[in-house]
Amino acid sequence: MRLRVVPGFISPPPGFGGLCYTPTARACVNISIPLQLRVIEMLESLLTLAKFFAEKSVSRFMITIVIFFLILMLVPENLSEYLEKKSAIPYSMQLFCFSIAFVSTLILDRVVILFLRMFYLIRGFVKKRKMLKNLNSLNAEQIRIIELFLQYNCQLTLCPDNPNVALLVKMRIISFVRKCSLGNDSQFQLNPEYEDLIFETWNPCTKRFE
């Protein structure tokens, strides 16, 4: 009976069932198994990272990647061997650097949010102080116009040629709405930026905004 020889295995005669691997083929299979497992581990890690970053913003992902590569560039080479030897975990150095990069991104994110909140609070405080200063610099006639807005809490018909009205418009305390159909008068309203502040800080006893 003659056997058909094919590289890597021997084909047995009909009726003998499956393939019989030669010693060379067995060695190749034994060598490829650890490689396959390593590839599977890498794919699982990549899928885990992909799933993780799918839930995060693109900007945070990019910042994390930048910090990750910066750490890899600055870390000594012998540290990678030391970590893999001590932990017995493949790519332990990369995992360690990525963890540091991710935590750094979270800290940076919180710091930026805190800075923006403080910035807006300080800016709002400074703006409010400036607006109060403008209100308290008004003369008695201009204060009376503001009192009319406080009393009626609606749009008022005023003469735009009045210098006090013109100054209030210039200071952006009141704003023009529309021109009246008859005469030279126009309708004005409190500027939305000043309206809440005027109602909150007006003291009718002292005639000041406090």
Short mmCIF file of C-alpha atoms in Angstrom, two decimals:
data_model
loop_
_atom_site.label_atom_id
_atom_site.label_comp_id
_atom_site.label_asym_id
_atom_site.label_seq_id
_atom_site.Cartn_x
_atom_site.Cartn_y
_atom_site.Cartn_z
CA MET A 1 0.00 0.00 0.00
CA ARG A 2 1.43 3.38 -1.04
CA LEU A 3 1.07 6.48 1.15
CA ARG A 4 0.56 9.97 -0.24
CA VAL A 5 3.07 12.32 1.34
CA VAL A 6 2.07 15.94 1.71
CA PRO A 7 4.33 18.52 3.42
CA GLY A 8 3.40 18.74 7.09
CA PHE A 9 1.41 15.53 7.42
CA ILE A 10 1.00 11.99 6.04
CA SER A 11 -2.25 11.02 4.42
CA PRO A 12 -3.12 7.47 5.56
CA PRO A 13 -4.76 4.93 3.33
CA PRO A 14 -8.50 5.11 2.85
CA GLY A 15 -10.44 3.84 5.84
CA PHE A 16 -7.90 4.92 8.45
CA GLY A 17 -9.77 8.09 9.48
CA GLY A 18 -8.18 11.49 10.21
CA LEU A 19 -4.82 12.97 9.36
CA CYS A 20 -1.60 11.89 11.09
CA TYR A 21 0.79 14.80 11.75
CA THR A 22 4.49 14.29 11.28
CA PRO A 23 6.91 15.31 14.10
CA THR A 24 7.74 18.49 12.18
CA ALA A 25 4.07 19.46 11.95
CA ARG A 26 3.55 18.74 15.64
CA ALA A 27 6.47 21.00 16.53
CA CYS A 28 5.05 23.79 14.39
CA VAL A 29 1.65 23.44 16.07
CA ASN A 30 3.21 23.43 19.54
CA ILE A 31 5.16 26.59 18.71
CA SER A 32 2.15 28.39 17.22
CA ILE A 33 -0.16 27.79 20.21
CA PRO A 34 1.58 30.29 22.56
CA LEU A 35 1.69 32.80 19.72
CA GLN A 36 -2.04 32.39 19.13
CA LEU A 37 -2.76 32.85 22.82
CA ARG A 38 -0.64 36.00 22.88
CA VAL A 39 -2.49 37.38 19.86
CA ILE A 40 -5.82 36.61 21.53
CA GLU A 41 -4.70 38.38 24.71
CA MET A 42 -3.68 41.43 22.69
CA LEU A 43 -7.01 41.46 20.85
CA GLU A 44 -8.91 41.19 24.13
CA SER A 45 -6.92 44.10 25.53
CA LEU A 46 -7.60 46.18 22.42
CA LEU A 47 -11.31 45.37 22.56
CA THR A 48 -11.42 46.33 26.24
CA LEU A 49 -9.71 49.65 25.49
CA ALA A 50 -12.01 50.27 22.52
CA LYS A 51 -15.08 49.61 24.67
CA PHE A 52 -13.71 51.88 27.38
CA PHE A 53 -12.96 54.78 25.04
CA ALA A 54 -16.28 54.39 23.25
CA GLU A 55 -17.87 55.76 26.42
CA LYS A 56 -15.44 58.69 26.72
CA SER A 57 -15.11 61.93 24.85
CA VAL A 58 -12.68 62.23 21.97
CA SER A 59 -10.78 65.08 23.63
CA ARG A 60 -10.18 63.08 26.81
CA PHE A 61 -9.06 60.11 24.72
CA MET A 62 -6.55 62.21 22.80
CA ILE A 63 -5.17 63.79 25.98
CA THR A 64 -4.76 60.35 27.54
CA ILE A 65 -2.90 59.06 24.48
CA VAL A 66 -0.56 62.07 24.44
CA ILE A 67 0.28 61.68 28.14
CA PHE A 68 0.70 57.93 27.65
CA PHE A 69 3.32 58.32 24.92
CA LEU A 70 5.09 61.10 26.81
CA ILE A 71 5.46 58.82 29.82
CA LEU A 72 6.74 55.99 27.63
CA MET A 73 9.35 58.30 26.14
CA LEU A 74 10.57 59.53 29.54
CA VAL A 75 10.58 56.22 31.43
CA PRO A 76 13.95 54.36 31.53
CA GLU A 77 14.16 51.14 29.52
CA ASN A 78 15.31 49.01 32.46
CA LEU A 79 12.10 49.86 34.32
CA SER A 80 10.06 47.95 31.75
CA GLU A 81 12.10 44.79 32.29
CA TYR A 82 11.89 45.23 36.06
CA LEU A 83 8.09 45.56 36.05
CA GLU A 84 7.55 42.57 33.78
CA LYS A 85 9.91 40.49 35.93
CA LYS A 86 8.24 41.45 39.20
CA SER A 87 4.63 41.33 38.06
CA ALA A 88 4.88 38.49 35.52
CA ILE A 89 2.23 40.32 33.48
CA PRO A 90 2.76 40.88 29.74
CA TYR A 91 2.96 44.55 28.74
CA SER A 92 2.96 45.55 32.42
CA MET A 93 4.97 48.67 31.62
CA GLN A 94 2.46 49.81 29.01
CA LEU A 95 -0.45 49.09 31.36
CA PHE A 96 1.27 50.99 34.16
CA CYS A 97 1.98 54.01 31.95
CA PHE A 98 -1.55 53.97 30.58
CA SER A 99 -2.99 53.90 34.10
CA ILE A 100 -0.89 56.92 35.06
CA ALA A 101 -1.97 58.71 31.86
CA PHE A 102 -5.64 57.99 32.51
CA VAL A 103 -5.50 59.14 36.15
CA SER A 104 -3.58 62.26 35.06
CA THR A 105 -6.30 63.00 32.50
CA LEU A 106 -9.01 62.70 35.16
CA ILE A 107 -7.10 64.99 37.52
CA LEU A 108 -6.48 67.48 34.71
CA ASP A 109 -10.17 67.38 33.80
CA ARG A 110 -11.19 68.18 37.40
CA VAL A 111 -8.59 70.94 37.66
CA VAL A 112 -9.80 72.57 34.43
CA ILE A 113 -13.44 72.39 35.58
CA LEU A 114 -12.52 73.92 38.95
CA PHE A 115 -10.48 76.64 37.26
CA LEU A 116 -13.34 77.52 34.89
CA ARG A 117 -15.82 77.69 37.77
CA MET A 118 -13.52 79.96 39.75
CA PHE A 119 -12.88 82.08 36.66
CA TYR A 120 -16.60 82.57 35.97
CA LEU A 121 -17.28 83.35 39.64
CA ILE A 122 -14.52 85.95 39.76
CA ARG A 123 -15.56 87.43 36.43
CA GLY A 124 -19.19 87.62 37.56
CA PHE A 125 -18.17 89.26 40.85
CA VAL A 126 -16.02 91.86 39.08
CA LYS A 127 -18.76 92.55 36.54
CA LYS A 128 -21.35 92.96 39.30
CA ARG A 129 -19.13 95.39 41.19
CA LYS A 130 -18.65 97.45 38.04
CA MET A 131 -22.40 97.52 37.35
CA LEU A 132 -23.14 98.61 40.93
CA LYS A 133 -20.56 101.36 40.59
CA ASN A 134 -22.30 102.58 37.43
CA LEU A 135 -25.71 102.54 39.13
CA ASN A 136 -24.49 104.44 42.18
CA SER A 137 -22.88 107.08 39.97
CA LEU A 138 -26.29 108.19 38.60
CA ASN A 139 -27.63 111.62 39.48
CA ALA A 140 -31.00 112.29 41.14
CA GLU A 141 -32.89 112.70 37.85
CA GLN A 142 -31.55 109.45 36.47
CA ILE A 143 -32.42 107.68 39.74
CA ARG A 144 -36.01 108.91 39.38
CA ILE A 145 -36.19 107.33 35.92
CA ILE A 146 -34.94 104.04 37.36
CA GLU A 147 -37.54 104.32 40.16
CA LEU A 148 -40.27 104.53 37.52
CA PHE A 149 -39.09 101.23 36.06
CA LEU A 150 -39.04 99.74 39.57
CA GLN A 151 -42.52 101.04 40.31
CA TYR A 152 -44.29 99.93 37.13
CA ASN A 153 -42.04 97.00 36.18
CA CYS A 154 -42.79 97.42 32.48
CA GLN A 155 -41.69 99.35 29.42
CA LEU A 156 -41.82 103.13 29.77
CA THR A 157 -42.37 105.87 27.23
CA LEU A 158 -39.55 108.41 27.47
CA CYS A 159 -38.12 111.18 25.37
CA PRO A 160 -34.88 110.01 23.73
CA ASP A 161 -33.70 113.62 23.47
CA ASN A 162 -33.61 113.89 27.25
CA PRO A 163 -29.90 113.94 28.22
CA ASN A 164 -30.54 111.75 31.28
CA VAL A 165 -32.32 109.14 29.16
CA ALA A 166 -29.58 109.34 26.54
CA LEU A 167 -26.92 108.77 29.20
CA LEU A 168 -28.79 105.76 30.63
CA VAL A 169 -28.94 104.31 27.11
CA LYS A 170 -25.24 105.02 26.59
CA MET A 171 -24.41 103.28 29.88
CA ARG A 172 -26.56 100.35 28.71
CA ILE A 173 -28.73 100.52 31.82
CA ILE A 174 -31.86 100.95 29.71
CA SER A 175 -32.35 99.97 26.08
CA PHE A 176 -34.49 101.25 23.22
CA VAL A 177 -37.50 99.09 22.29
CA ARG A 178 -39.53 100.94 19.67
CA LYS A 179 -40.47 104.42 18.54
CA CYS A 180 -43.98 105.61 19.34
CA SER A 181 -46.32 106.22 16.43
CA LEU A 182 -47.13 109.74 17.63
CA GLY A 183 -44.64 112.36 18.73
CA ASN A 184 -40.92 111.99 19.33
CA ASP A 185 -41.18 109.68 22.34
CA SER A 186 -39.97 106.10 22.35
CA GLN A 187 -40.43 103.05 24.52
CA PHE A 188 -37.56 101.87 26.69
CA GLN A 189 -36.95 98.95 28.99
CA LEU A 190 -34.36 97.99 31.58
CA ASN A 191 -31.39 96.24 30.07
CA PRO A 192 -31.65 92.50 30.92
CA GLU A 193 -28.08 92.59 32.23
CA TYR A 194 -29.03 95.26 34.77
CA GLU A 195 -32.67 94.37 35.46
CA ASP A 196 -32.16 91.60 38.04
CA LEU A 197 -29.35 93.49 39.74
CA ILE A 198 -31.46 96.66 40.01
CA PHE A 199 -34.39 94.83 41.62
CA GLU A 200 -32.12 92.89 43.98
CA THR A 201 -29.91 95.73 45.21
CA TRP A 202 -32.18 98.78 45.22
CA ASN A 203 -32.66 100.30 48.67
CA PRO A 204 -35.59 102.78 48.64
CA CYS A 205 -34.54 104.26 51.99
CA THR A 206 -31.02 105.25 51.02
CA LYS A 207 -31.79 105.64 47.31
CA ARG A 208 -28.74 103.53 46.55
CA PHE A 209 -27.94 100.15 45.08
CA GLU A 210 -26.34 98.03 47.76
#
